[in-house]
């Protein structure tokens, strides 16, 4: 059976891609952010992950406002990136794990999640940057992208997203392949890029949310989407990806979930950045 080695959540701001391309990791602005990653990179390479299942939100590269699935899962042999206009280098394509994609798709439908399956799918900065942060060299894992709409209302509730994560976790643990799988969630933390509250950051809520993932993982599911937007900003609601990741890891006691590392830094661009990694049995 497949094994979930753990999960990682981190922010996915496009300017991180430019900083990597320019080698600015030790620059004083960037250092407190990039310094969070080496312990997680080491843990990942020691854990021998074969596959990354990535919860992320597309920002208009693959899905635009005319067609917006709530939950979409890649089932492609490879996933290309494309120029989104941020001025960051287009990354090499990622190799898809089609067997695991179809296994998860079948399990989710059996579990009554009405998802969209995508045999062609472009992946944007929310996918490419976290993988580059976690594996700075050539990407050693195959991938399954799972896209959650946080761009166009109505958005799925935090409760529903956590349940999606739980269902994906059960599917992976029920897959009859001897593979090591890591779960990623990308986005957040608090940020608002436009409107009257542009630049809004809520450190108190972010830190409480990060703590909750360790000690009370369903804490955030008590908030409505409107309450989460109020607390974290219109784009801060990307923290739903962190919740999906944590849902997929399963019960803390049953799977011996332990925090490997965390980092929190304000700001990168207009955003509060967070990083959290959990190992499990
Ligand atoms: C920024 C943050 C995001 O999550 C994003 O998708 C794009 C830009 C930013 O802070 O610049
Ligand atoms: Fe984003």
Short mmCIF file of C-alpha atoms and ligand atoms in Angstrom, two decimals:
data_model
loop_
_atom_site.label_atom_id
_atom_site.label_comp_id
_atom_site.label_asym_id
_atom_site.label_seq_id
_atom_site.Cartn_x
_atom_site.Cartn_y
_atom_site.Cartn_z
CA UNK A 1 0.00 0.00 0.00
CA UNK A 2 1.12 3.58 -0.59
CA UNK A 3 2.53 5.53 2.31
CA UNK A 4 1.97 9.22 3.11
CA UNK A 5 5.31 10.45 4.44
CA UNK A 6 3.86 13.82 5.48
CA UNK A 7 2.81 17.19 4.18
CA UNK A 8 4.13 20.66 3.56
CA UNK A 9 2.27 23.96 3.18
CA UNK A 10 3.87 27.17 1.95
CA UNK A 11 3.16 30.45 0.21
CA UNK A 12 3.46 30.79 -3.58
CA UNK A 13 4.08 34.48 -4.34
CA UNK A 14 5.33 35.03 -7.94
CA UNK A 15 8.19 37.35 -6.91
CA UNK A 16 9.77 34.34 -5.12
CA UNK A 17 10.30 32.89 -8.61
CA UNK A 18 12.16 36.05 -9.68
CA UNK A 19 14.28 35.97 -6.51
CA UNK A 20 15.25 32.33 -7.20
CA UNK A 21 16.09 33.16 -10.83
CA UNK A 22 18.30 36.08 -9.69
CA UNK A 23 19.93 34.09 -6.84
CA UNK A 24 18.75 36.54 -4.15
CA UNK A 25 18.28 33.93 -1.38
CA UNK A 26 20.88 35.59 0.88
CA UNK A 27 19.72 39.15 0.19
CA UNK A 28 18.50 40.82 3.43
CA UNK A 29 14.93 41.18 2.15
CA UNK A 30 14.70 37.50 1.12
CA UNK A 31 16.88 35.69 3.67
CA UNK A 32 14.27 35.36 6.47
CA UNK A 33 11.94 33.73 3.96
CA UNK A 34 14.39 31.39 2.21
CA UNK A 35 16.05 30.37 5.49
CA UNK A 36 12.88 28.47 6.37
CA UNK A 37 13.40 25.91 3.62
CA UNK A 38 16.70 23.96 4.11
CA UNK A 39 15.38 21.87 7.07
CA UNK A 40 12.30 20.93 5.03
CA UNK A 41 14.38 20.18 1.94
CA UNK A 42 16.59 17.89 4.03
CA UNK A 43 13.62 16.11 5.60
CA UNK A 44 12.09 15.60 2.15
CA UNK A 45 15.24 14.16 0.62
CA UNK A 46 15.70 11.85 3.65
CA UNK A 47 12.08 10.70 3.36
CA UNK A 48 12.48 9.50 -0.22
CA UNK A 49 9.21 10.84 -1.64
CA UNK A 50 8.21 9.39 -5.02
CA UNK A 51 5.09 11.44 -5.69
CA UNK A 52 3.77 14.89 -4.67
CA UNK A 53 0.01 15.42 -4.52
CA UNK A 54 -0.34 19.20 -4.69
CA UNK A 55 -3.37 21.21 -3.53
CA UNK A 56 -3.10 24.64 -5.14
CA UNK A 57 -5.25 27.32 -6.71
CA UNK A 58 -4.96 28.33 -10.34
CA UNK A 59 -4.96 32.11 -10.97
CA UNK A 60 -6.29 32.29 -14.53
CA UNK A 61 -3.62 30.31 -16.42
CA UNK A 62 -5.56 27.06 -16.84
CA UNK A 63 -9.09 28.05 -15.79
CA UNK A 64 -10.49 31.47 -16.49
CA UNK A 65 -13.63 33.13 -15.13
CA UNK A 66 -15.78 31.65 -17.93
CA UNK A 67 -15.22 28.06 -16.70
CA UNK A 68 -14.37 27.66 -13.05
CA UNK A 69 -14.47 24.19 -11.50
CA UNK A 70 -14.64 24.06 -7.71
CA UNK A 71 -12.32 21.04 -7.53
CA UNK A 72 -10.24 19.90 -10.55
CA UNK A 73 -7.71 17.06 -10.67
CA UNK A 74 -4.98 16.54 -13.20
CA UNK A 75 -4.76 13.17 -14.94
CA UNK A 76 -2.13 14.14 -17.50
CA UNK A 77 1.18 12.50 -18.41
CA UNK A 78 2.88 15.87 -18.02
CA UNK A 79 2.03 19.40 -16.88
CA UNK A 80 3.49 22.46 -18.57
CA UNK A 81 3.88 25.91 -17.12
CA UNK A 82 3.47 29.06 -19.28
CA UNK A 83 4.28 32.74 -19.07
CA UNK A 84 1.77 34.37 -16.71
CA UNK A 85 3.19 37.86 -17.18
CA UNK A 86 5.07 38.00 -13.87
CA UNK A 87 8.48 38.04 -15.56
CA UNK A 88 9.58 34.74 -14.01
CA UNK A 89 11.23 31.99 -16.09
CA UNK A 90 8.83 29.36 -17.44
CA UNK A 91 9.64 26.11 -15.61
CA UNK A 92 10.28 22.72 -17.21
CA UNK A 93 7.21 20.44 -17.47
CA UNK A 94 6.39 18.19 -14.50
CA UNK A 95 5.85 14.44 -14.95
CA UNK A 96 2.34 13.34 -14.01
CA UNK A 97 1.53 10.19 -12.06
CA UNK A 98 -1.50 9.12 -14.06
CA UNK A 99 -2.15 5.89 -12.14
CA UNK A 100 -2.44 7.76 -8.85
CA UNK A 101 -4.48 10.54 -10.50
CA UNK A 102 -7.10 8.08 -11.74
CA UNK A 103 -7.10 6.19 -8.46
CA UNK A 104 -7.82 9.46 -6.58
CA UNK A 105 -10.43 10.54 -9.15
CA UNK A 106 -12.27 7.20 -8.85
CA UNK A 107 -12.11 7.28 -5.05
CA UNK A 108 -13.37 10.87 -4.85
CA UNK A 109 -16.33 10.12 -7.11
CA UNK A 110 -17.15 7.06 -4.98
CA UNK A 111 -16.94 9.39 -1.97
CA UNK A 112 -19.50 11.71 -3.68
CA UNK A 113 -17.13 14.57 -4.59
CA UNK A 114 -18.18 15.78 -8.05
CA UNK A 115 -14.75 16.74 -9.32
CA UNK A 116 -13.50 17.69 -12.79
CA UNK A 117 -10.80 15.45 -14.27
CA UNK A 118 -8.27 17.16 -16.57
CA UNK A 119 -6.20 15.20 -19.06
CA UNK A 120 -4.58 18.46 -20.13
CA UNK A 121 -3.68 21.04 -17.53
CA UNK A 122 -1.29 24.00 -17.35
CA UNK A 123 0.16 24.67 -13.90
CA UNK A 124 0.83 28.22 -12.70
CA UNK A 125 3.14 29.86 -10.12
CA UNK A 126 1.10 28.37 -7.27
CA UNK A 127 2.33 24.96 -8.37
CA UNK A 128 5.78 25.65 -9.83
CA UNK A 129 7.24 27.90 -7.10
CA UNK A 130 6.59 25.65 -4.08
CA UNK A 131 8.10 22.67 -5.94
CA UNK A 132 11.18 24.78 -6.75
CA UNK A 133 11.42 25.87 -3.10
CA UNK A 134 11.20 22.28 -1.84
CA UNK A 135 13.39 20.69 -4.55
CA UNK A 136 15.72 23.44 -5.83
CA UNK A 137 17.36 21.13 -8.41
CA UNK A 138 15.62 18.89 -10.92
CA UNK A 139 12.20 17.89 -9.59
CA UNK A 140 12.63 14.26 -8.37
CA UNK A 141 8.94 13.46 -7.85
CA UNK A 142 6.03 12.76 -10.16
CA UNK A 143 2.97 14.89 -9.46
CA UNK A 144 -0.81 14.95 -9.09
CA UNK A 145 -2.19 18.52 -9.15
CA UNK A 146 -5.47 19.18 -7.32
CA UNK A 147 -6.86 22.63 -8.00
CA UNK A 148 -9.33 24.30 -5.61
CA UNK A 149 -11.17 27.44 -6.69
CA UNK A 150 -10.32 30.45 -4.55
CA UNK A 151 -10.59 32.93 -7.42
CA UNK A 152 -14.27 33.28 -8.30
CA UNK A 153 -17.16 33.12 -5.85
CA UNK A 154 -18.83 30.95 -4.71
CA UNK A 155 -15.86 29.17 -3.12
CA UNK A 156 -16.08 25.77 -1.42
CA UNK A 157 -16.39 25.97 2.38
CA UNK A 158 -13.43 25.27 4.66
CA UNK A 159 -15.36 22.26 5.98
CA UNK A 160 -15.81 20.86 2.47
CA UNK A 161 -12.15 21.45 1.60
CA UNK A 162 -11.00 19.64 4.76
CA UNK A 163 -13.30 16.73 3.84
CA UNK A 164 -11.83 16.70 0.30
CA UNK A 165 -8.36 16.45 1.83
CA UNK A 166 -9.48 13.60 4.10
CA UNK A 167 -10.92 11.74 1.12
CA UNK A 168 -7.71 12.21 -0.92
CA UNK A 169 -5.67 10.93 2.04
CA UNK A 170 -7.83 7.80 2.37
CA UNK A 171 -7.54 7.22 -1.38
CA UNK A 172 -3.74 7.43 -1.29
CA UNK A 173 -3.46 5.09 1.71
CA UNK A 174 -5.75 2.65 -0.09
CA UNK A 175 -3.67 2.63 -3.30
CA UNK A 176 -2.06 -0.78 -3.87
CA UNK A 177 1.37 0.56 -4.88
CA UNK A 178 4.49 0.66 -2.75
CA UNK A 179 5.11 4.40 -3.15
CA UNK A 180 5.96 7.27 -0.82
CA UNK A 181 3.64 10.22 -1.26
CA UNK A 182 4.02 13.75 0.11
CA UNK A 183 1.05 16.12 0.25
CA UNK A 184 1.59 19.80 -0.54
CA UNK A 185 -0.73 22.78 0.00
CA UNK A 186 0.23 26.15 -1.45
CA UNK A 187 -1.00 29.70 -0.91
CA UNK A 188 -1.59 32.33 1.72
CA UNK A 189 -1.15 33.26 4.35
CA UNK A 190 -3.03 36.54 4.95
CA UNK A 191 -2.97 38.85 1.95
CA UNK A 192 -5.19 41.10 -0.11
CA UNK A 193 -3.86 42.29 -3.44
CA UNK A 194 -6.54 44.78 -4.44
CA UNK A 195 -9.50 46.87 -3.29
CA UNK A 196 -9.87 49.08 -0.25
CA UNK A 197 -7.98 46.66 2.03
CA UNK A 198 -5.03 46.07 -0.36
CA UNK A 199 -1.97 45.17 1.74
CA UNK A 200 -4.10 43.76 4.59
CA UNK A 201 -2.21 41.26 6.78
CA UNK A 202 -3.42 39.54 9.98
CA UNK A 203 -0.48 38.03 11.83
CA UNK A 204 -2.57 37.05 14.87
CA UNK A 205 -4.98 34.97 12.79
CA UNK A 206 -2.18 33.45 10.67
CA UNK A 207 -0.29 32.23 13.74
CA UNK A 208 -3.46 30.88 15.35
CA UNK A 209 -4.24 29.05 12.10
CA UNK A 210 -0.75 27.53 11.93
CA UNK A 211 -1.02 26.38 15.56
CA UNK A 212 -4.44 24.88 14.85
CA UNK A 213 -3.05 22.66 12.09
CA UNK A 214 -0.91 20.99 14.71
CA UNK A 215 -3.24 20.93 17.73
CA UNK A 216 -6.83 21.26 16.44
CA UNK A 217 -6.81 20.70 12.67
CA UNK A 218 -10.54 21.30 12.16
CA UNK A 219 -10.47 24.69 13.97
CA UNK A 220 -10.62 26.70 10.73
CA UNK A 221 -13.61 24.72 9.43
CA UNK A 222 -15.87 26.62 11.84
CA UNK A 223 -15.43 29.81 9.76
CA UNK A 224 -17.53 30.68 6.71
CA UNK A 225 -15.70 31.80 3.55
CA UNK A 226 -16.84 35.39 4.23
CA UNK A 227 -15.36 35.19 7.75
CA UNK A 228 -12.09 33.78 6.39
CA UNK A 229 -11.89 36.61 3.83
CA UNK A 230 -12.57 39.13 6.58
CA UNK A 231 -9.82 37.61 8.75
CA UNK A 232 -7.19 36.94 6.07
CA UNK A 233 -7.99 39.08 2.99
CA UNK A 234 -9.47 38.18 -0.38
CA UNK A 235 -6.40 36.16 -1.37
CA UNK A 236 -5.63 34.99 2.17
CA UNK A 237 -8.46 32.54 1.67
CA UNK A 238 -5.84 30.47 -0.19
CA UNK A 239 -5.20 29.00 3.28
CA UNK A 240 -7.86 26.50 2.21
CA UNK A 241 -4.98 24.62 0.51
CA UNK A 242 -3.24 24.22 3.87
CA UNK A 243 -6.45 22.81 5.27
CA UNK A 244 -6.79 20.29 2.41
CA UNK A 245 -3.18 19.18 2.99
CA UNK A 246 -3.79 18.72 6.71
CA UNK A 247 -7.04 16.86 6.03
CA UNK A 248 -5.15 14.42 3.78
CA UNK A 249 -2.63 13.57 6.54
CA UNK A 250 -5.45 12.14 8.66
CA UNK A 251 -5.91 11.73 12.39
CA UNK A 252 -2.97 13.01 14.48
CA UNK A 253 -2.91 10.02 16.87
CA UNK A 254 -3.63 7.29 14.34
CA UNK A 255 -0.87 8.48 11.98
CA UNK A 256 1.51 9.94 14.57
CA UNK A 257 1.59 13.37 12.93
CA UNK A 258 4.56 15.46 14.07
CA UNK A 259 5.65 18.96 13.10
CA UNK A 260 9.00 18.90 11.30
CA UNK A 261 9.52 22.63 10.88
CA UNK A 262 7.75 25.98 10.58
CA UNK A 263 8.56 29.51 9.53
CA UNK A 264 6.53 32.73 9.32
CA UNK A 265 7.73 35.98 7.82
CA UNK A 266 6.10 39.31 6.89
CA UNK A 267 6.10 40.54 4.19
CA UNK A 268 7.13 39.14 0.86
CA UNK A 269 5.44 41.36 -1.70
CA UNK A 270 2.09 42.17 -0.01
CA UNK A 271 1.81 38.82 1.70
CA UNK A 272 2.45 37.16 5.05
CA UNK A 273 4.46 34.03 4.20
CA UNK A 274 4.19 30.77 6.07
CA UNK A 275 5.84 27.38 5.85
CA UNK A 276 4.85 24.28 7.80
CA UNK A 277 5.96 20.67 7.40
CA UNK A 278 4.51 17.60 9.11
CA UNK A 279 5.78 14.04 9.12
CA UNK A 280 3.51 11.04 9.61
CA UNK A 281 3.78 7.34 10.05
C1 LIG B 1 0.97 37.65 -4.64
C2 LIG B 1 0.47 36.61 -3.84
C3 LIG B 1 -0.22 35.55 -4.42
O1 LIG B 1 -0.77 34.52 -3.69
C4 LIG B 1 -0.40 35.50 -5.79
O2 LIG B 1 -1.02 34.42 -6.30
C5 LIG B 1 0.07 36.52 -6.59
C6 LIG B 1 0.77 37.61 -6.02
C7 LIG B 1 1.74 38.77 -4.04
O3 LIG B 1 1.75 38.92 -2.82
O4 LIG B 1 2.38 39.52 -4.80
FE1 LIG B 2 -2.03 33.21 -4.97
#
